[in-house]
Coordinates of C-alpha atoms and ligand atoms in Angstrom, one line a residue:
M1 CA 0.0 0.0 0.0
M2 CA 2.7 2.4 1.2
L3 CA 5.0 1.5 -1.7
A4 CA 2.3 2.1 -4.3
F5 CA 1.5 5.4 -2.8
V6 CA 5.1 6.6 -2.9
L7 CA 5.7 5.3 -6.4
T8 CA 2.7 7.2 -7.6
A9 CA 3.9 10.4 -5.9
S10 CA 7.4 10.1 -7.4
L11 CA 6.3 9.2 -10.9
A12 CA 3.8 12.0 -10.9
L13 CA 6.6 14.3 -10.0
I14 CA 9.0 13.0 -12.6
A15 CA 6.3 13.4 -15.2
S16 CA 5.7 17.0 -14.2
V17 CA 9.3 18.2 -14.5
S18 CA 10.2 20.7 -17.1
G19 CA 12.5 20.2 -20.0
S20 CA 15.7 21.8 -18.9
V21 CA 18.5 19.3 -18.6
V22 CA 21.4 19.3 -16.1
P23 CA 24.6 18.5 -18.0
R24 CA 25.1 14.8 -18.6
N25 CA 26.9 13.0 -15.8
N26 CA 29.7 10.8 -17.1
R27 CA 31.0 9.5 -13.8
S28 CA 27.9 7.3 -13.2
S29 CA 28.3 4.8 -10.4
S30 CA 31.3 6.5 -8.9
S31 CA 29.4 9.8 -8.5
R32 CA 29.7 11.1 -5.0
V33 CA 26.6 12.7 -3.3
L34 CA 26.9 15.0 -0.4
I35 CA 23.8 15.0 1.8
L36 CA 23.8 18.2 3.8
G37 CA 21.9 17.7 7.1
G38 CA 21.2 14.6 9.1
G39 CA 17.5 15.0 9.9
I40 CA 14.6 12.9 8.6
A41 CA 15.0 14.1 5.1
G42 CA 18.8 13.5 5.0
V43 CA 18.6 10.1 6.5
I44 CA 15.8 8.9 4.3
A45 CA 17.6 10.3 1.2
A46 CA 20.7 8.4 2.2
R47 CA 18.6 5.2 2.6
T48 CA 17.0 5.8 -0.8
L49 CA 20.4 6.2 -2.5
H50 CA 21.6 3.0 -0.8
E51 CA 18.6 1.1 -2.0
N52 CA 19.4 2.3 -5.5
G53 CA 22.9 0.9 -5.3
I54 CA 24.5 4.3 -4.7
D55 CA 26.7 4.1 -1.6
N56 CA 29.2 6.8 -2.4
F57 CA 27.5 9.4 -0.3
L58 CA 28.4 11.4 2.8
I59 CA 25.9 12.9 5.3
I60 CA 27.3 16.1 6.8
E61 CA 25.7 17.2 10.0
A62 CA 26.6 20.0 12.4
R63 CA 25.3 18.3 15.5
D64 CA 26.9 15.2 17.2
E65 CA 23.9 13.0 16.3
L66 CA 21.3 12.3 13.6
G67 CA 17.7 13.4 14.0
G68 CA 17.6 17.1 13.4
R69 CA 14.4 18.6 14.7
M70 CA 13.6 15.3 16.4
K71 CA 15.5 16.6 19.3
S72 CA 15.2 15.1 22.8
H73 CA 16.5 16.4 26.0
T74 CA 16.8 15.1 29.6
F75 CA 14.7 17.3 31.9
A76 CA 14.2 16.5 35.6
G77 CA 15.2 12.9 34.9
Y78 CA 12.8 12.3 32.0
T79 CA 13.6 12.3 28.3
I80 CA 11.3 15.0 26.8
E81 CA 11.0 16.3 23.2
L82 CA 12.1 19.9 22.5
G83 CA 11.1 19.5 18.8
A84 CA 8.8 17.0 17.0
N85 CA 6.7 15.0 19.4
W86 CA 3.6 13.6 17.6
I87 CA 3.0 11.1 14.8
Q88 CA 0.2 13.2 13.2
G89 CA -2.1 10.8 11.4
T90 CA -1.4 7.1 11.6
Q91 CA -3.2 4.7 9.3
T92 CA -6.9 3.8 8.7
G93 CA -7.5 0.1 7.9
T94 CA -5.2 -0.8 4.9
G95 CA -5.2 2.8 3.7
P96 CA -2.0 4.9 3.3
A97 CA 0.2 4.8 6.4
N98 CA 2.1 7.7 7.8
P99 CA 5.7 6.5 7.2
I100 CA 6.7 7.9 10.6
F101 CA 4.1 5.7 12.2
E102 CA 5.6 2.7 10.3
L103 CA 9.1 3.6 11.5
A104 CA 7.8 3.9 15.1
L105 CA 6.2 0.4 14.8
K106 CA 9.3 -1.1 13.2
H107 CA 11.6 0.2 15.9
N108 CA 9.2 -0.2 18.8
V109 CA 9.3 3.5 19.7
T110 CA 6.8 4.0 22.5
T111 CA 4.0 6.4 21.8
E112 CA 0.6 7.1 23.4
S113 CA -2.6 8.2 21.8
N114 CA -3.2 11.9 22.6
N115 CA -6.7 13.3 22.5
F116 CA -6.6 16.8 21.1
V117 CA -10.3 17.6 21.4
G118 CA -11.9 15.2 23.9
S119 CA -9.7 15.7 27.0
L120 CA -9.5 19.4 27.6
T121 CA -10.2 21.6 30.7
T122 CA -10.9 25.3 29.9
F123 CA -9.7 28.3 31.9
D124 CA -9.6 32.0 31.7
V125 CA -8.3 34.9 33.9
T126 CA -10.9 34.0 36.6
G127 CA -9.8 30.3 36.9
E128 CA -11.5 27.2 35.6
V129 CA -14.5 28.1 33.4
D130 CA -16.4 25.7 31.2
Y131 CA -16.6 27.1 27.6
L132 CA -16.4 23.8 25.8
D133 CA -19.5 24.8 23.8
V134 CA -17.4 27.7 22.3
F135 CA -14.5 25.3 21.9
N136 CA -16.7 22.8 20.0
D137 CA -17.9 25.6 17.7
S138 CA -14.3 26.3 16.9
V139 CA -13.7 22.7 15.9
D140 CA -16.7 22.9 13.5
A141 CA -15.4 26.3 12.2
Y142 CA -12.0 24.8 11.4
T143 CA -13.7 21.9 9.4
A144 CA -15.8 24.4 7.5
L145 CA -12.6 26.3 6.7
T146 CA -11.0 23.3 5.0
V147 CA -14.3 22.5 3.1
T148 CA -14.6 26.1 1.7
A149 CA -10.9 26.1 0.8
G150 CA -11.6 23.1 -1.4
A151 CA -14.4 24.8 -3.1
R152 CA -12.1 27.7 -3.9
V153 CA -9.5 25.4 -5.4
N154 CA -12.3 23.7 -7.5
G155 CA -13.5 27.0 -8.7
S156 CA -10.0 28.3 -9.5
L157 CA -10.5 31.2 -7.2
V158 CA -7.4 33.0 -5.7
D159 CA -6.1 32.1 -2.3
L160 CA -6.8 34.4 0.6
T161 CA -5.9 34.3 4.3
S162 CA -7.4 31.7 6.6
K163 CA -8.7 34.7 8.5
T164 CA -10.7 35.7 5.5
G165 CA -11.9 32.1 5.1
Y166 CA -13.1 32.0 8.7
A167 CA -14.8 35.4 8.4
L168 CA -16.6 34.5 5.2
N169 CA -17.9 31.4 7.0
G170 CA -19.2 33.6 9.9
A171 CA -16.4 32.7 12.4
R172 CA -15.1 36.0 13.8
P173 CA -13.7 35.5 17.3
R174 CA -14.1 38.5 19.5
D175 CA -14.0 37.5 23.2
A176 CA -11.1 35.7 25.0
H177 CA -12.9 32.3 24.9
E178 CA -13.5 32.5 21.2
M179 CA -9.9 33.7 20.5
A180 CA -8.3 30.9 22.6
S181 CA -10.5 28.3 21.0
E182 CA -9.6 29.4 17.5
Y183 CA -5.9 29.6 18.5
Y184 CA -6.0 25.9 19.6
Q185 CA -7.5 24.8 16.3
F186 CA -5.2 26.9 14.2
D187 CA -2.1 28.6 15.6
W188 CA -1.3 25.6 17.7
E189 CA -0.9 23.6 14.5
Y190 CA 0.5 26.1 12.0
A191 CA 2.5 28.2 14.5
Q192 CA 1.2 31.3 12.9
K193 CA -2.1 33.2 13.0
P194 CA -4.9 32.7 10.5
D195 CA -4.2 36.1 8.9
Q196 CA -0.6 35.0 8.3
T197 CA -1.6 31.7 6.7
S198 CA -2.8 30.5 3.3
W199 CA -6.5 29.4 3.4
I200 CA -6.0 26.8 0.7
A201 CA -2.5 25.4 1.5
S202 CA -3.2 25.0 5.3
S203 CA -6.3 23.0 4.4
W204 CA -4.3 20.8 2.1
A205 CA -1.8 20.1 4.8
N206 CA -4.6 19.2 7.2
N207 CA -6.6 17.1 4.6
F208 CA -3.7 15.1 3.3
T209 CA -2.6 14.3 6.8
Y210 CA -5.8 13.8 8.7
N211 CA -8.7 13.5 6.3
V212 CA -9.1 9.9 5.1
D213 CA -11.4 10.9 2.3
Q214 CA -8.7 13.1 0.9
G215 CA -5.8 10.6 1.1
G216 CA -5.0 11.4 4.7
F217 CA -3.7 8.8 7.2
S218 CA -6.1 9.1 10.1
E219 CA -7.4 11.6 12.7
D220 CA -5.1 10.2 15.4
D221 CA -2.2 11.9 17.1
F222 CA 0.4 9.7 18.9
F223 CA 2.6 11.3 21.4
A224 CA 6.2 9.9 21.7
I225 CA 7.3 9.1 25.3
D226 CA 10.1 6.8 24.5
Q227 CA 13.0 7.3 26.9
R228 CA 15.5 6.8 24.1
G229 CA 13.9 9.9 22.5
F230 CA 11.5 10.1 19.5
K231 CA 14.7 10.4 17.4
A232 CA 15.4 6.7 18.1
L233 CA 13.2 5.8 15.1
I234 CA 15.4 7.5 12.6
Q235 CA 18.7 6.7 14.4
L236 CA 17.8 3.0 14.5
E237 CA 16.7 3.1 10.8
A238 CA 20.1 4.7 9.9
Q239 CA 21.9 2.0 11.8
E240 CA 20.5 -0.6 9.4
F241 CA 22.2 0.7 6.3
L242 CA 24.6 3.5 7.2
K243 CA 28.4 2.9 7.6
S244 CA 30.4 5.1 9.8
E245 CA 32.5 6.5 6.9
Q246 CA 29.2 7.7 5.3
V247 CA 28.5 10.2 8.1
L248 CA 30.4 13.2 9.2
L249 CA 29.0 14.6 12.5
S250 CA 29.9 17.7 14.4
S251 CA 30.8 19.4 11.1
T252 CA 29.1 22.7 10.1
V253 CA 28.8 23.8 6.5
K254 CA 29.7 27.4 5.8
T255 CA 29.7 27.7 2.0
I256 CA 28.1 25.7 -0.7
S257 CA 29.6 26.2 -4.2
Y258 CA 27.7 24.6 -7.1
S259 CA 27.9 24.3 -10.8
G260 CA 26.9 22.0 -13.7
G261 CA 30.0 20.0 -12.9
G262 CA 29.6 19.3 -9.2
V263 CA 29.2 20.8 -5.7
Q264 CA 31.9 21.8 -3.2
V265 CA 31.2 22.6 0.5
T266 CA 33.5 24.5 2.8
M267 CA 33.2 23.8 6.5
T268 CA 33.5 26.4 9.3
G269 CA 37.0 25.0 10.0
G270 CA 38.1 25.7 6.4
E271 CA 38.1 22.1 5.2
T272 CA 36.6 21.5 1.7
I273 CA 34.6 18.5 0.6
E274 CA 33.7 17.8 -3.0
G275 CA 30.8 15.9 -4.5
D276 CA 29.4 15.4 -7.9
Y277 CA 25.9 16.2 -6.5
A278 CA 24.6 17.5 -3.3
L279 CA 21.2 17.5 -1.5
C280 CA 20.7 20.4 0.9
T281 CA 18.2 19.5 3.6
F282 CA 18.8 22.6 5.9
S283 CA 15.7 24.2 7.2
L284 CA 13.9 27.0 5.4
G285 CA 15.1 29.2 8.3
V286 CA 18.7 28.4 7.6
L287 CA 18.2 29.1 3.8
Q288 CA 16.6 32.5 4.7
D289 CA 19.5 33.5 7.0
D290 CA 23.2 34.2 6.2
D291 CA 24.5 31.2 8.2
V292 CA 25.3 29.4 4.9
T293 CA 26.6 31.2 1.8
F294 CA 25.8 29.9 -1.7
K295 CA 28.3 30.4 -4.5
P296 CA 27.2 31.7 -6.9
S297 CA 24.2 33.4 -5.1
L298 CA 21.0 31.4 -5.7
P299 CA 19.0 32.7 -8.7
A300 CA 16.4 35.4 -8.2
Y301 CA 13.4 33.0 -8.6
K302 CA 14.9 30.8 -5.9
M303 CA 15.6 33.6 -3.5
E304 CA 12.1 34.9 -3.9
A305 CA 10.6 31.5 -3.1
I306 CA 12.9 31.1 0.0
Q307 CA 12.1 34.5 1.4
S308 CA 8.4 34.2 0.6
M309 CA 7.6 30.9 2.5
T310 CA 7.4 31.5 6.3
M311 CA 9.6 29.9 8.9
A312 CA 7.3 29.7 11.9
T313 CA 8.3 29.1 15.5
Y314 CA 6.6 26.8 18.0
T315 CA 7.9 26.8 21.5
K316 CA 7.3 24.3 24.4
I317 CA 8.0 25.6 27.9
F318 CA 8.6 22.8 30.4
L319 CA 8.1 23.0 34.1
K320 CA 8.7 20.5 36.9
F321 CA 6.8 21.0 40.2
P322 CA 7.3 19.1 43.4
E323 CA 3.8 17.6 42.7
K324 CA 0.9 17.8 40.4
F325 CA -1.7 20.4 41.4
W326 CA -3.5 20.8 38.0
F327 CA -6.2 19.4 35.7
D328 CA -6.6 15.6 35.1
T329 CA -7.3 16.0 31.4
E330 CA -4.5 15.7 28.8
F331 CA -4.8 19.3 27.8
A332 CA -5.9 22.7 29.2
L333 CA -6.8 25.9 27.3
Y334 CA -6.2 29.2 28.9
A335 CA -8.1 32.2 27.5
D336 CA -6.3 35.5 28.0
P337 CA -7.6 38.8 26.7
T338 CA -4.3 39.0 24.7
R339 CA -4.5 36.2 22.1
G340 CA -1.6 33.8 22.2
T341 CA -0.6 34.3 25.9
Y342 CA 0.5 30.9 27.1
P343 CA -2.8 29.4 25.8
V344 CA -2.1 25.6 25.5
W345 CA -1.1 23.4 28.5
Q346 CA -0.3 19.8 28.3
S347 CA 0.0 17.6 31.3
L348 CA 2.8 15.0 31.3
D349 CA 1.9 13.9 34.9
H350 CA -1.0 11.8 33.5
P351 CA -1.5 8.1 33.7
D352 CA -0.8 7.7 29.9
F353 CA 2.5 9.7 29.9
F354 CA 4.8 10.2 32.9
P355 CA 2.6 9.7 36.0
G356 CA 4.0 11.1 39.2
S357 CA 6.5 13.2 37.3
G358 CA 5.3 16.6 38.3
L359 CA 5.9 17.7 34.7
I360 CA 3.7 20.1 32.7
F361 CA 4.4 22.2 29.6
A362 CA 2.9 25.2 27.9
T363 CA 3.1 26.0 24.2
V364 CA 3.4 29.4 22.5
T365 CA 3.8 30.1 18.8
G366 CA 4.5 32.8 16.2
D367 CA 5.2 36.3 17.4
W368 CA 4.9 35.2 21.1
S369 CA 7.7 32.7 20.5
L370 CA 9.9 35.4 19.1
R371 CA 9.0 37.7 22.0
I372 CA 10.0 35.2 24.7
E373 CA 13.2 34.3 22.9
A374 CA 14.3 37.9 23.5
L375 CA 13.5 37.7 27.2
S376 CA 15.5 36.0 30.0
D377 CA 14.5 32.6 31.3
D378 CA 13.6 34.2 34.6
Q379 CA 11.3 36.7 32.9
V380 CA 9.5 34.0 31.0
Q381 CA 9.2 31.8 34.1
G382 CA 7.6 34.7 35.9
E383 CA 5.0 35.2 33.2
V384 CA 4.2 31.5 33.0
L385 CA 3.7 31.3 36.8
E386 CA 1.5 34.4 36.7
V387 CA -0.8 32.6 34.2
L388 CA -0.9 29.5 36.3
Q389 CA -1.8 31.7 39.2
K390 CA -4.8 33.1 37.2
M391 CA -5.8 29.6 36.3
Y392 CA -5.7 28.5 39.9
P393 CA -6.7 31.6 41.9
N394 CA -7.3 29.6 45.1
I395 CA -4.0 28.0 45.5
T396 CA -0.5 29.4 45.9
I397 CA 1.5 28.2 42.9
P398 CA 4.7 26.6 44.2
E399 CA 8.1 27.4 42.6
P400 CA 9.1 25.0 39.9
T401 CA 12.2 23.0 40.6
D402 CA 13.2 22.9 36.9
F403 CA 12.3 25.2 34.0
L404 CA 13.3 25.0 30.3
F405 CA 12.4 26.2 26.9
P406 CA 14.3 26.0 23.6
R407 CA 15.0 29.1 21.4
W408 CA 14.4 27.6 18.0
N409 CA 14.4 30.9 16.2
S410 CA 17.7 32.0 17.6
D411 CA 19.4 28.6 16.8
P412 CA 21.6 29.0 13.7
L413 CA 21.0 25.3 12.7
Y414 CA 17.2 25.9 12.5
R415 CA 16.1 29.6 12.7
G416 CA 12.6 28.6 13.6
S417 CA 10.6 25.3 14.1
Y418 CA 8.9 24.5 10.8
S419 CA 7.6 26.2 7.7
N420 CA 4.1 27.7 7.1
W421 CA 2.6 28.7 3.8
P422 CA 1.6 32.3 3.7
P423 CA -1.3 33.6 1.5
S424 CA 1.1 35.5 -0.8
F425 CA 2.9 32.3 -1.8
F426 CA 1.9 30.6 -5.1
S427 CA 2.3 26.9 -6.1
Q428 CA 4.9 28.1 -8.6
H429 CA 6.9 29.6 -5.7
H430 CA 6.7 26.2 -4.1
D431 CA 8.1 24.6 -7.2
N432 CA 10.9 27.1 -7.2
L433 CA 11.6 26.4 -3.5
R434 CA 12.0 22.7 -4.4
S435 CA 13.8 22.9 -7.7
N436 CA 17.5 22.1 -8.1
V437 CA 20.1 24.6 -9.2
D438 CA 22.6 22.7 -11.4
R439 CA 23.8 19.8 -9.3
L440 CA 22.5 21.1 -6.0
Y441 CA 19.1 19.7 -4.9
F442 CA 16.9 20.6 -2.0
A443 CA 14.6 18.6 0.3
G444 CA 13.1 18.9 3.7
E445 CA 9.7 19.5 5.4
A446 CA 9.4 22.9 3.7
T447 CA 9.7 21.5 0.1
S448 CA 6.6 19.3 0.7
Q449 CA 3.5 20.8 -0.9
K450 CA 1.2 18.3 0.7
Y451 CA 2.7 18.0 4.2
F452 CA 4.9 21.1 4.8
G453 CA 5.8 21.4 8.5
F454 CA 5.4 17.7 9.3
L455 CA 7.9 14.9 9.9
H456 CA 6.2 12.9 7.2
G457 CA 6.7 15.8 4.8
A458 CA 10.4 15.7 5.4
Y459 CA 10.4 11.9 5.0
F460 CA 8.6 12.0 1.6
E461 CA 10.8 14.7 0.3
G462 CA 14.0 12.9 1.2
L463 CA 12.5 9.8 -0.5
I464 CA 11.2 11.5 -3.7
V465 CA 14.1 13.9 -4.3
A466 CA 16.7 11.2 -3.7
T467 CA 14.8 8.9 -6.1
I468 CA 15.1 11.6 -8.8
M469 CA 18.8 12.1 -8.0
A470 CA 19.4 8.3 -8.3
E471 CA 17.6 8.2 -11.6
C472 CA 19.8 11.0 -12.8
I473 CA 23.0 9.5 -11.6
K474 CA 22.2 6.0 -13.0
S475 CA 20.9 7.2 -16.4
D476 CA 22.4 9.2 -19.2
G477 CA 21.0 12.6 -18.3
C478 CA 19.3 14.5 -15.5
V479 CA 16.0 16.2 -15.8
A480 CA 15.8 19.3 -13.7
L481 CA 12.9 19.8 -11.2
Q482 CA 10.6 22.3 -12.7
H483 CA 10.9 26.0 -11.9
V484 CA 9.5 29.2 -13.4
E485 CA 11.7 32.3 -13.9
E486 CA 9.0 34.7 -12.8
V487 CA 5.8 34.2 -10.8
R488 CA 3.3 36.5 -12.5
N489 CA -0.2 37.8 -11.7
A490 CA -3.0 36.1 -13.7
F491 CA -4.5 39.6 -13.7
P492 CA -2.4 42.7 -13.2
Y493 CA -2.7 44.8 -10.1
E494 CA -4.1 48.1 -11.3
I495 CA -4.9 51.5 -9.9
Ligands
LIG1 C1 9.2 22.5 18.3 C2 8.8 21.6 17.1 C3 7.7 20.8 17.2 C4 7.4 19.9 16.1 N1 6.4 19.0 16.2 C5 6.1 18.1 15.2 C6 5.2 17.1 15.5 O1 4.7 16.9 16.6 N2 4.9 16.2 14.4 C7 5.5 16.4 13.2 O2 5.2 15.6 12.3 N3 6.4 17.4 13.0 C8 6.8 18.2 14.0 N4 7.7 19.2 13.8 C9 8.4 19.3 12.5 C10 9.4 18.3 12.3 O3 10.3 18.2 13.3 C11 10.2 18.7 11.0 O4 9.3 18.8 9.9 C12 11.3 17.7 10.6 O5 12.0 17.2 11.7 C13 12.2 18.3 9.6 O6 13.1 17.4 9.1 P1 14.2 17.9 8.0 O7 15.1 16.7 7.7 O8 13.5 18.5 6.9 O9 15.0 19.0 8.7 P2 16.0 19.0 10.0 O10 15.5 18.1 11.0 O11 16.1 20.4 10.4 O12 17.4 18.5 9.4 C14 18.4 19.3 8.9 C15 19.7 19.1 9.6 O13 20.6 20.0 9.1 C16 21.5 20.4 10.1 N5 22.2 21.6 9.8 C17 21.6 22.9 9.7 N6 22.5 23.8 9.3 C18 23.7 23.1 9.1 C19 25.0 23.5 8.7 N7 25.3 24.8 8.4 N8 26.0 22.5 8.6 C20 25.7 21.2 8.9 N9 24.5 20.8 9.3 C21 23.5 21.7 9.4 C22 20.6 20.4 11.3 O14 21.4 20.3 12.5 C23 19.6 19.3 11.1 O15 20.0 18.1 11.7 C24 8.1 20.0 14.9 C25 9.3 20.8 14.8 C26 9.6 21.6 15.9 C27 10.9 22.4 15.9
LIG2 C1 32.7 14.3 -19.0 O1 33.2 14.0 -20.2 C2 33.7 15.1 -21.0 C3 34.1 14.6 -22.3 O2 34.4 13.3 -22.3 C4 34.8 15.8 -20.2 O3 35.3 16.9 -20.9 C5 34.3 16.2 -18.8 O4 35.3 16.8 -18.1 C6 33.6 15.1 -18.1 N1 32.9 15.6 -17.0 C7 33.0 15.1 -15.8 C8 32.2 15.8 -14.7 O5 33.7 14.2 -15.5
LIG3 C1 8.9 -2.7 22.9 O1 9.0 -1.7 23.9 C2 8.3 -2.1 25.1 C3 8.4 -1.0 26.1 O2 8.6 0.2 25.6 C4 8.9 -3.4 25.7 O3 8.2 -3.8 26.8 C5 8.9 -4.5 24.6 O4 9.6 -5.6 25.1 C6 9.6 -4.0 23.3 N1 9.4 -5.0 22.3 C7 10.3 -5.4 21.5 C8 10.0 -6.4 20.5 O5 11.5 -4.9 21.5
LIG4 C1 -12.1 30.2 44.8 O1 -12.6 30.5 46.0 C2 -13.8 31.3 45.9 C3 -14.1 31.8 47.3 O2 -13.9 30.8 48.2 C4 -14.9 30.5 45.3 O3 -16.0 31.3 45.1 C5 -14.4 30.1 43.9 O4 -15.3 29.2 43.3 C6 -13.1 29.4 43.9 N1 -12.6 29.3 42.6 C7 -12.1 28.2 42.1 C8 -11.6 28.2 40.7 O5 -12.0 27.1 42.7
LIG5 C1 -18.3 19.1 22.8 O1 -18.0 18.0 21.8 C2 -17.8 16.7 22.5 C3 -17.4 15.8 21.4 O2 -16.2 16.1 20.8 C4 -19.0 16.3 23.3 O3 -18.7 15.1 23.9 C5 -19.3 17.4 24.3 O4 -20.5 17.0 24.9 C6 -19.5 18.7 23.6 N1 -19.6 19.7 24.7 C7 -20.4 20.8 24.6 C8 -20.5 21.6 25.7 O5 -21.0 21.0 23.5
LIG6 C1 -10.6 19.1 2.5 O1 -11.5 18.1 2.8 C2 -12.8 18.5 2.7 C3 -13.7 17.4 3.3 O2 -13.5 16.1 2.6 C4 -13.2 18.8 1.2 O3 -14.5 19.1 1.1 C5 -12.3 19.9 0.8 O4 -12.5 20.2 -0.6 C6 -10.8 19.7 1.1 N1 -10.1 20.9 0.9 C7 -9.1 21.1 0.1 C8 -8.4 22.4 0.1 O5 -8.6 20.2 -0.6
LIG7 C1 -16.3 21.9 -8.9 O1 -16.6 22.8 -9.9 C2 -17.5 22.3 -10.9 C3 -17.6 23.4 -11.9 O2 -16.4 24.0 -12.2 C4 -18.8 22.0 -10.3 O3 -19.7 21.4 -11.3 C5 -18.6 21.0 -9.1 O4 -19.9 20.8 -8.5 C6 -17.6 21.5 -8.1 N1 -17.4 20.5 -7.1 C7 -17.3 20.8 -5.8 C8 -17.0 19.6 -4.9 O5 -17.4 21.9 -5.4

């Protein structure tokens, strides 16, 4: 089932590429491929080359382990996930399976079902208040948003913001309960606000992941609690095929020089590594920043695409208390008059996760994430405790014994958490984001049209782009992935 699905996807892609041809490769089987980045996309690309009989590749990774944004950390004696944490969509019957779900099963990575809508306690500035009726309306409003997005696609109507979509459907949050409920459906997934997000593309990402009628996997979310870390699934997969000489860890790329003849990367230490081809899997945030220099500069159409897609930020803030004093549900929603103020709370001290741990975490996104990255840990801890105090007015909130949050946006290896598709971004921009320049190819969560932002998006991109590269290396010529030189208005903007 899985195989058929992937083949179809990759064939469709090969069929859709444009005519421009990368110069013929005449080094065939000895061709060397540099895989830049050892996250999901990089490891799956390496596996794909290996399965195609190409073993002359080298994964170059800045960190001292594989996994990328599957990044675990020991906090108060427990392994917690700073980055990806859920398998989003699993499998329905014998339908298409999320490949991350399959890897978790294969490598026995422990996950627990997590109930996003059915295990929630609601709060506002006055304490615990039941507004689940408002919350339920927001669930329906989100479904309506994806349905009306589909009608726009079908009618060839222009994309607009998700905010516009909501408003046209009659969902216009005004009070704190309505705003927090909408946040939970929307920002908590896309890490950006509805007005910063494409109505059509966000609905695609949702449908292709969760909506079985639309080719999605299932509506389930599985939360990784494996004490080896969620990353174990990709590290164990890598162990099955990867030889130590095929990986270079703790090595940061500074410059990528590319041409029709090959690719050369220069490391921060000055060392140079040559390849006939390279696959860059660095995050969109890294491509947007100046941490890595391309020589020559990437073409204008590519730069426009890179700077037009959004690198969003999603931040989990972990606290350890001497003992649990909070809700028994899996989640809580806090409605503050200022939208996005520490709204989502997730209990880890729960029978299904880490009972008796005293662990809880809050999630913030978008501008709020950027805001707190610029504050000190103590300032953020103070704000978080103030919110807990509002949620529980009748108890004195104890001091946490441990406190931690990652600064994804400040991290030069990521510059954010995952990509989000803004309303000003066209499908042609996306082709340009994904297209190769000469012998330099690109893959990662951001290059996935169907599943941008997700682990499975990174997986499929590693698979599909490496399949194209393998075809190219093994055959006489390489067909370039399509791009357009200029993304133009169908109708001119006029005054
Ligand atoms: C906080 C957070 C929560 C998330 N939650 C989920 C979730 O629950 N479910 C889900 O499906 N997805 C989730 N995601 C998204 C998911 O983690 C990503 O889509 C996926 O891991 C991206 O994989 P990748 O291979 O494309 O990129 P990466 O994992 O970023 O791999 C790229 C690699 O390149 C390396 N690198 C960068 N710059 C350099 C350099 N100059 N030199 C050498 N190496 C370099 C990096 O260290 C990294 O290992 C989350 C992400 C974050 C950050
Ligand atoms: C390919 O072959 C041509 C002619 O045989 C040669 O000039 C060129 O240098 C070769 N290219 C590579 C990348 O080996
Ligand atoms: C899978 O993991 C569970 C606990 O996480 C363990 O009890 C079980 O023995 C493991 N099974 C295999 C086949 O490794
Ligand atoms: C807090 O205490 C007040 C006064 O005793 C009571 O009216 C209120 O219901 C309590 N609030 C909560 C959230 O328990
Ligand atoms: C909200 O929806 C859930 C089902 O998801 C239902 O069990 C619950 O009764 C609803 N609550 C309200 C107040 O409508
Ligand atoms: C999403 O799925 C719904 C329900 O199946 C469908 O009506 C809609 O057209 C889909 N939206 C998009 C953008 O494909
Ligand atoms: C799609 O558009 C066509 C006309 O362009 C219309 O006949 C059809 O009903 C539409 N389908 C949906 C699901 O909206």
